[in-house]
Amino acid sequence: MLTRGADRKARQGGAWRKAMSSLQMLPLLLLLHMQLSKAFPLPPQHNEEKNIKIVQNYLEKFYQLPKSRSQSTRMHSNSVIVEKLKEMQQFFGLNVTGKPNEETLEMMQKPRCGVPDSREFMLTPGNPKWPHNNLTYRIINYTPQLSQADVEAAIKKALQVWSDASPLKFTISQGKADINFAFVQRVHGDNSPFDGPNGILAHAFQPGQGIGGDVHFDAEETWTKTYKNYNLFLVAAHELGHSLGLSHSSDPGALMYPNYAFSDPSTYSLPQDDINGIQAIYGPSDSPVQPTGPSTPTACDPRLTFDAITTLRGEILFFKDKYFWRRHPQLQSVDLSFISLFWPSLPSGIQAAYEDVDRDLVFLFKGNQYWALSGYDIQQGYPKDISDYGFPSNVRAIDAAVSYRAKTYFFVNDQFWRYDNQRQSMEPGYPKSIASTFQGIESRVDAVFQQNHFFLFFSGRRYYAFDLNGRRVTRVDRSIRWLNCR
Ligand code: 01S
Ligand code: CA
Ligand code: ZN
Ligand code: ZN
């Protein structure tokens, strides 16, 4: 077994080095093609193409490999693919080769990882569960990076996430306990060594005797109680899902989704998919009101509305809760991503956004606060207060904003303000009624952005294309059209 693995590793390593030295400049497509040929010695042509697609799609979906449609954009740099592959192999405990070899392809094709539309929780194989609802826990040791009180608070809060959604109760114990929490590193006696900073952050054992239910945190990670990587509460909550009998979910918004994503602990609410999962094992909560949680938005849900929309250097960003969709202008492809993945310190629920093309900045608004982004970097000194723009103090939040020809339009209820970007002041004579200037825009605006000589207003399930030259609405259609839905 060991020899075979090592042998295979050496063989493929050789092939890879050869490929690297002679084909440095070849596009990814060809390299992948060659590697896949190595993994499958005699595959028919269509099989190779299929495998390339599998790798491509998998890495795009789960490892943020930039999406590609055309030949030219498919040529990601080699090192990006290799790194993404390594990350994936690391994650699944495969040989970390950076190559799409047999076991990697196999793993990519397992339904729990790859099926795009089975967005659901998974029970652990064999459906293990605790035979009683009163569980005990114990914290074996601590990390020097947080105070003991902070570690205890993080774990207590993580336990509460699950007890609030189920009939389970957790009690701390000084002696023997069902669930033991420990910070350990590298080889630590359970045949699943940790890997130093990043990669695997923690693991947990399914319900059972002895080590069953126990949670191990990689002691070499930086553990925090903030948005900085990695928030102990969020990881502990994920691990506890495993301790209670849940496997990874394919819903990208679920706590049990394999990848770490930051979410503000102070407003944390267990996602609906995880609630469904824990209740499938232990039944509903004892409390009279059943908990509900946020559901991951689906692009083509006809009820979908947007929080805010802006362009950003040619892309269009559609904000919704803790997510945003990114639409590429030429490819017209749309991906869902987390706000926190791009901007860890931003809140969810952005209410308005606009791009100042002249300053190459994007501004995001929530309540009375706003942030400036340069590309994907938040500028120093933010958030600031919207009173900077000259809003009266009764304006507490902005519904929508858009900038065009050095003026910025802010929409609040049925009125709008106009701000002069150069003079940096609100223009006199505002607010005005939206309907008087933008005829055909009758209701409150959720979001607006500019494209060519149009303002695209979004209100509920519809959008309105307002022609700035003709000063009238020239098209009304369903909002989700922008996400390539019918
Ligand atoms: N633990 O539960 C995990 O999912 C491991 C990988 C397993 C293959 C052991 C892990 O540390 N995954 C990373 C992680 O961030 C990616 N897990 C915690 C989380 O909050 N998703
Ligand atoms: Ca690690
Ligand atoms: Zn362990
Ligand atoms: Zn996990």
GROMACS .gro file of N, CA, C and O and ligand atoms in nm, residues 91 202 238-239 242 248 256-258, ligand 4:
model
   37
   91PHE      N    1  -0.714   1.928   0.170
   91PHE     CA    2  -0.844   1.930   0.236
   91PHE      C    3  -0.902   1.790   0.249
   91PHE      O    4  -0.958   1.754   0.351
  202ALA      N    5  -0.925   2.226   1.189
  202ALA     CA    6  -0.979   2.151   1.302
  202ALA      C    7  -1.044   2.026   1.248
  202ALA      O    8  -1.069   2.015   1.128
  238HIS      N    9  -1.881   2.479   1.352
  238HIS     CA   10  -1.875   2.384   1.240
  238HIS      C   11  -1.837   2.245   1.291
  238HIS      O   12  -1.900   2.145   1.258
  239GLU      N   13  -1.733   2.240   1.373
  239GLU     CA   14  -1.687   2.109   1.423
  239GLU      C   15  -1.795   2.040   1.505
  239GLU      O   16  -1.811   1.918   1.497
  242HIS      N   17  -2.018   1.821   1.319
  242HIS     CA   18  -1.965   1.685   1.299
  242HIS      C   19  -1.984   1.602   1.428
  242HIS      O   20  -2.022   1.486   1.422
  248HIS      N   21  -2.041   1.728   0.581
  248HIS     CA   22  -2.038   1.856   0.510
  248HIS      C   23  -2.160   1.872   0.422
  248HIS      O   24  -2.211   1.776   0.364
  256MET      N   25  -2.211   2.400   0.773
  256MET     CA   26  -2.143   2.274   0.746
  256MET      C   27  -2.085   2.266   0.605
  256MET      O   28  -2.037   2.162   0.562
  257TYR      N   29  -2.086   2.378   0.533
  257TYR     CA   30  -2.012   2.382   0.407
  257TYR      C   31  -1.865   2.363   0.439
  257TYR      O   32  -1.817   2.411   0.542
  258PRO      N   33  -1.791   2.288   0.356
  258PRO     CA   34  -1.653   2.254   0.394
  258PRO      C   35  -1.560   2.373   0.419
  258PRO      O   36  -1.474   2.366   0.505
  490ZN      ZN   37  -1.571   1.996   0.856
   0.00000   0.00000   0.00000
